[in-house]
Amino acid sequence: MSETWAAGRIALVTGATSGFGEAFARRVLAGGGRVIATGRRAERLDALAAELSTDRLLTRVLDVRDQASIDALLSGLPAAFADIDVLYNNAGLALGLAKAHQTDLADWETMIETNVMGLARVTRAVLPGMVARDRGDVMNISSVAATYPYPGGNVYGATKAFVRQFSLNLRADLIGSKVRVTSIEPGMAETEFSVVRFGGDAAAASNVYKGVHAMSADDVALVCESVLKLPAHINVNTLEIMPVQQAFGPFAVDRGA
Ligand code: NDP
Ligand code: 8X3
């Protein structure tokens, strides 16, 4: 990351304990910025802090489903981290690939609480400061699943469609301010995403990426960095990215009539 982009900027990253969030946090820090790295797993945050050993990194345990912990985080930020420039709204998950009529309702609730309400809560908490300062970037991590349906994607894809549309509607509300909003919509990227989706089944997760040069978490961070580095008068509304080895399927047709 170029010094000119990140130096002096403060990024709040949700879901910084692995995958996209961790990779983005590392890039901002490498570029001279400050990062508030958050997630539920304290041991991961501690390991990151120990490895990077810099006073430009602040780690905080945060569950985006918990409004009180979001309020406590923001009201307790030290002055050097208080004026957030970049909100990397990334915490999220998919649970299972069951068909809608067979799925566990609790999995739907968890995805909606995390991917929809969690992202909305953090945005609502951070946005007033950005508007008051008349600067900031909100990067909302959506997915290709927001646009392209697939079997078993039911509520996961719908939560990501929310993220995309919410991002566009934020732009509508923020006209007149210099705050930018982008919906980042990645396809296959090898992170812990599939391990989580398959309930910890590492073999099932690695099958997803077998024979595919999938994107890495850092590939996605690189794309996000390129968006953030654009001149301040340019807003990328939505950005869809896939590995070259991923594309679209045909419509399904039931020929059983
Ligand atoms: P990972 O599983 O590697 O990372 C997910 C992150 O979200 C973890 O840091 C996890 O931290 C955090 N998280 C989950 N639930 C919560 C919660 N309730 N509160 C706070 N943090 C939470 O997956 P990815 O990096 O791949 O996923 C990041 C985002 O990218 C997700 O929104 C995902 O939907 C999206 N995405 C992923 C794609 C992929 O192919 N990998 C493609 C398109 C979009 P912890 O468990 O410590 O709380
Ligand atoms: C994750 C990408 O294609 O597995 O959002 O739904 S996909």
XYZ file of C-alpha atoms and ligand atoms in Angstrom:
312
model
C 0.000 0.000 0.000
C 1.435 3.379 -0.906
C 2.406 5.686 1.941
C 0.334 8.435 0.360
C -2.889 6.483 0.684
C -2.801 4.889 4.133
C -0.394 7.015 6.163
C -2.268 8.855 8.869
C -5.581 7.136 8.137
C -7.561 5.150 10.686
C -9.411 1.989 9.596
C -11.987 0.138 11.678
C -12.020 -3.465 10.462
C -14.758 -5.892 11.486
C -13.832 -9.558 11.170
C -10.088 -8.909 11.332
C -9.301 -12.279 12.919
C -8.998 -14.063 9.560
C -9.514 -13.833 5.820
C -10.355 -10.544 4.093
C -10.407 -8.457 7.260
C -7.022 -9.607 8.494
C -5.452 -9.152 5.045
C -6.877 -5.642 4.735
C -5.671 -4.737 8.237
C -2.162 -5.908 7.363
C -2.150 -3.777 4.199
C -3.259 -0.633 5.993
C -0.613 -1.139 8.671
C 2.076 -1.856 6.072
C 1.149 1.435 4.419
C 1.572 3.456 7.606
C -2.059 3.674 8.685
C -3.738 2.887 11.989
C -6.084 -0.063 12.423
C -8.740 -0.962 14.959
C -8.900 -4.724 14.423
C -11.992 -6.437 15.781
C -13.583 -9.873 15.958
C -14.915 -12.343 18.480
C -11.753 -14.460 18.856
C -9.532 -12.674 21.355
C -6.669 -15.140 20.880
C -6.459 -14.296 17.173
C -6.402 -10.582 17.930
C -3.703 -11.102 20.557
C -1.606 -13.121 18.101
C -1.907 -10.378 15.467
C -0.894 -7.716 17.981
C 2.062 -9.801 19.179
C 3.254 -10.504 15.636
C 2.955 -6.950 14.320
C 3.970 -5.221 17.546
C 3.013 -1.670 16.581
C 1.203 1.093 18.435
C -0.685 1.776 15.195
C -2.732 -1.385 15.838
C -5.512 -1.441 18.399
C -7.339 -4.724 18.959
C -10.805 -5.033 20.455
C -13.086 -8.022 20.912
C -16.335 -7.233 19.130
C -19.406 -9.239 18.212
C -21.291 -7.213 15.600
C -24.550 -8.789 16.800
C -24.169 -6.973 20.117
C -25.142 -3.274 20.017
C -23.753 -2.659 23.525
C -20.304 -3.883 22.507
C -20.352 -1.627 19.428
C -21.283 1.380 21.570
C -18.578 0.504 24.122
C -15.970 0.131 21.388
C -16.685 3.499 19.822
C -17.051 5.445 23.058
C -13.836 3.923 24.425
C -11.499 4.622 21.520
C -8.290 6.456 22.409
C -7.912 9.835 20.686
C -5.332 8.492 18.227
C -7.927 6.045 16.871
C -11.154 8.012 17.333
C -11.630 9.680 13.951
C -12.285 6.670 11.740
C -11.464 7.261 8.056
C -12.238 3.797 6.694
C -14.967 1.446 7.868
C -14.169 -2.028 6.503
C -17.549 -3.669 7.068
C -16.475 -7.242 6.552
C -17.591 -9.473 9.446
C -19.889 -12.106 8.035
C -20.515 -15.737 7.356
C -22.427 -18.371 5.429
C -23.806 -21.349 7.315
C -24.544 -24.475 5.325
C -25.764 -25.090 1.799
C -29.069 -26.767 2.662
C -32.128 -26.113 0.560
C -34.561 -23.577 1.980
C -37.153 -26.151 2.993
C -34.572 -28.260 4.832
C -32.325 -25.686 6.478
C -31.956 -24.932 10.161
C -33.811 -21.704 10.962
C -31.169 -20.829 13.563
C -28.548 -20.649 10.776
C -30.717 -18.150 8.922
C -31.092 -16.064 12.053
C -27.326 -16.043 12.646
C -26.583 -14.967 9.067
C -29.198 -12.207 9.148
C -28.087 -10.970 12.582
C -24.430 -10.898 11.499
C -24.402 -10.009 7.801
C -27.406 -7.669 7.822
C -28.009 -6.275 11.296
C -24.347 -6.396 12.366
C -23.220 -4.455 9.319
C -26.109 -2.001 9.680
C -25.405 -1.440 13.386
C -21.706 -0.723 12.897
C -22.476 1.587 9.977
C -25.051 3.516 11.987
C -22.545 3.953 14.814
C -19.624 5.126 12.646
C -21.377 7.201 9.993
C -22.265 10.313 12.059
C -18.569 10.964 12.773
C -17.659 10.602 9.110
C -20.410 12.995 8.067
C -19.408 15.512 10.749
C -15.781 15.405 9.545
C -16.976 15.373 5.923
C -14.628 12.562 4.989
C -14.488 8.779 5.084
C -14.809 5.546 3.172
C -17.295 2.785 3.896
C -16.318 -0.500 2.255
C -19.120 -2.999 2.587
C -18.207 -6.593 1.814
C -21.019 -8.097 -0.204
C -20.573 -11.041 -2.605
C -21.311 -12.264 -6.095
C -24.044 -14.170 -4.258
C -25.870 -10.821 -4.003
C -26.548 -10.958 -7.730
C -26.300 -14.587 -8.847
C -28.523 -17.160 -7.131
C -27.287 -20.713 -6.550
C -28.792 -23.774 -4.847
C -28.391 -23.526 -1.096
C -27.462 -19.840 -1.276
C -30.953 -18.824 -0.092
C -30.528 -16.541 2.943
C -26.769 -16.040 2.559
C -27.219 -14.542 -0.924
C -30.146 -12.488 0.304
C -28.037 -10.989 3.109
C -25.413 -10.002 0.557
C -28.080 -8.452 -1.687
C -29.012 -6.384 1.352
C -25.395 -5.243 1.680
C -25.285 -4.186 -1.969
C -28.582 -2.277 -1.879
C -27.826 -0.763 1.531
C -24.547 0.550 0.091
C -26.321 2.177 -2.847
C -28.934 3.694 -0.554
C -26.200 5.077 1.701
C -24.832 6.863 -1.359
C -28.273 8.383 -1.890
C -28.334 9.668 1.707
C -24.736 10.890 1.669
C -24.990 13.104 -1.401
C -23.633 16.487 -0.413
C -20.950 14.981 1.808
C -17.523 13.687 0.783
C -18.107 10.280 2.377
C -17.699 7.454 -0.155
C -19.398 4.056 -0.094
C -18.503 0.935 -2.057
C -20.082 -2.505 -2.226
C -17.284 -5.023 -2.856
C -18.650 -8.218 -4.394
C -16.111 -11.050 -4.503
C -16.500 -14.553 -5.840
C -14.429 -17.543 -4.706
C -11.674 -16.629 -2.299
C -9.871 -19.175 -0.169
C -10.200 -18.125 3.456
C -11.872 -19.753 6.453
C -15.220 -18.942 4.809
C -15.924 -22.506 3.623
C -14.641 -24.094 6.847
C -17.252 -22.000 8.663
C -19.928 -22.757 6.048
C -19.344 -26.509 6.455
C -19.301 -26.415 10.252
C -15.556 -26.985 10.629
C -15.270 -29.760 8.012
C -11.856 -28.854 6.553
C -11.991 -31.580 3.885
C -15.344 -30.356 2.530
C -14.001 -26.812 2.591
C -10.831 -27.623 0.679
C -12.893 -29.441 -1.990
C -14.521 -26.112 -2.849
C -11.166 -24.787 -4.080
C -9.784 -28.023 -5.575
C -8.165 -27.387 -8.964
C -9.076 -23.692 -8.880
C -6.721 -20.767 -8.601
C -9.103 -18.981 -6.245
C -8.529 -15.448 -5.044
C -6.617 -15.045 -1.795
C -7.643 -12.745 1.015
C -4.796 -10.462 0.043
C -6.005 -10.350 -3.590
C -9.278 -8.920 -2.290
C -7.426 -6.486 -0.017
C -5.370 -5.370 -3.021
C -8.544 -4.571 -4.971
C -9.998 -2.692 -1.995
C -6.789 -0.715 -1.694
C -6.954 0.228 -5.369
C -10.494 1.569 -4.855
C -9.496 3.560 -1.778
C -6.503 5.052 -3.571
C -8.663 6.598 -6.298
C -8.952 10.395 -6.297
C -11.395 11.641 -3.653
C -13.965 12.827 -6.209
C -14.488 9.276 -7.587
C -16.885 6.833 -5.920
C -16.893 3.196 -7.011
C -20.477 2.183 -6.255
C -20.184 -1.575 -6.719
C -17.287 -3.777 -7.703
C -17.659 -7.445 -8.618
C -14.546 -9.621 -8.772
C -14.002 -13.311 -9.500
C -11.134 -15.661 -10.164
C -10.714 -16.302 -13.891
C -11.622 -19.943 -13.245
C -15.101 -19.014 -11.970
C -18.034 -17.957 -14.191
C -21.811 -18.337 -14.474
C -23.944 -21.447 -14.827
C -26.945 -22.034 -17.091
C -30.531 -21.726 -15.840
C -31.788 -24.893 -14.191
C -34.609 -26.602 -16.086
C -36.790 -29.368 -14.640
C -37.525 -31.735 -17.558
C -39.616 -34.095 -15.447
C -43.011 -32.979 -16.817
P -13.465 -15.798 7.242
O -14.306 -16.852 7.852
O -12.027 -16.076 7.027
O -13.606 -14.440 8.070
C -14.834 -14.030 8.600
C -14.587 -12.997 9.664
O -15.850 -12.541 10.172
C -13.793 -13.537 10.844
O -12.807 -12.610 11.194
C -14.831 -13.655 11.947
O -14.233 -13.381 13.196
C -15.782 -12.522 11.576
N -17.103 -12.679 12.185
C -18.025 -13.640 11.958
N -19.102 -13.444 12.758
C -18.835 -12.334 13.498
C -19.551 -11.627 14.505
N -20.753 -12.012 14.940
N -18.984 -10.523 15.044
C -17.770 -10.114 14.636
N -17.032 -10.743 13.710
C -17.579 -11.847 13.149
O -14.172 -15.464 5.848
P -13.867 -14.318 4.743
O -12.710 -13.500 5.109
O -13.890 -14.987 3.435
O -15.215 -13.492 4.875
C -15.235 -12.100 5.103
C -16.474 -11.536 4.431
O -16.372 -11.750 3.030
C -17.786 -12.184 4.859
O -18.749 -11.175 4.985
C -18.130 -13.114 3.696
O -19.499 -13.313 3.572
C -17.569 -12.320 2.534
N -17.261 -13.037 1.306
C -16.404 -14.099 1.286
C -16.097 -14.721 0.086
C -15.208 -15.911 0.012
O -15.262 -16.640 -0.995
N -14.314 -16.144 0.944
C -16.644 -14.226 -1.172
C -17.539 -13.105 -1.032
C -17.808 -12.531 0.151
P -14.573 -14.119 14.580
O -14.995 -15.518 14.243
O -13.284 -14.043 15.337
O -15.649 -13.286 15.178
C -19.074 -16.139 -1.034
C -18.988 -16.448 -2.482
O -19.885 -17.901 -4.332
O -19.429 -18.964 -2.191
O -19.816 -15.000 -0.837
O -21.336 -17.508 -2.420
S -19.951 -17.754 -2.861
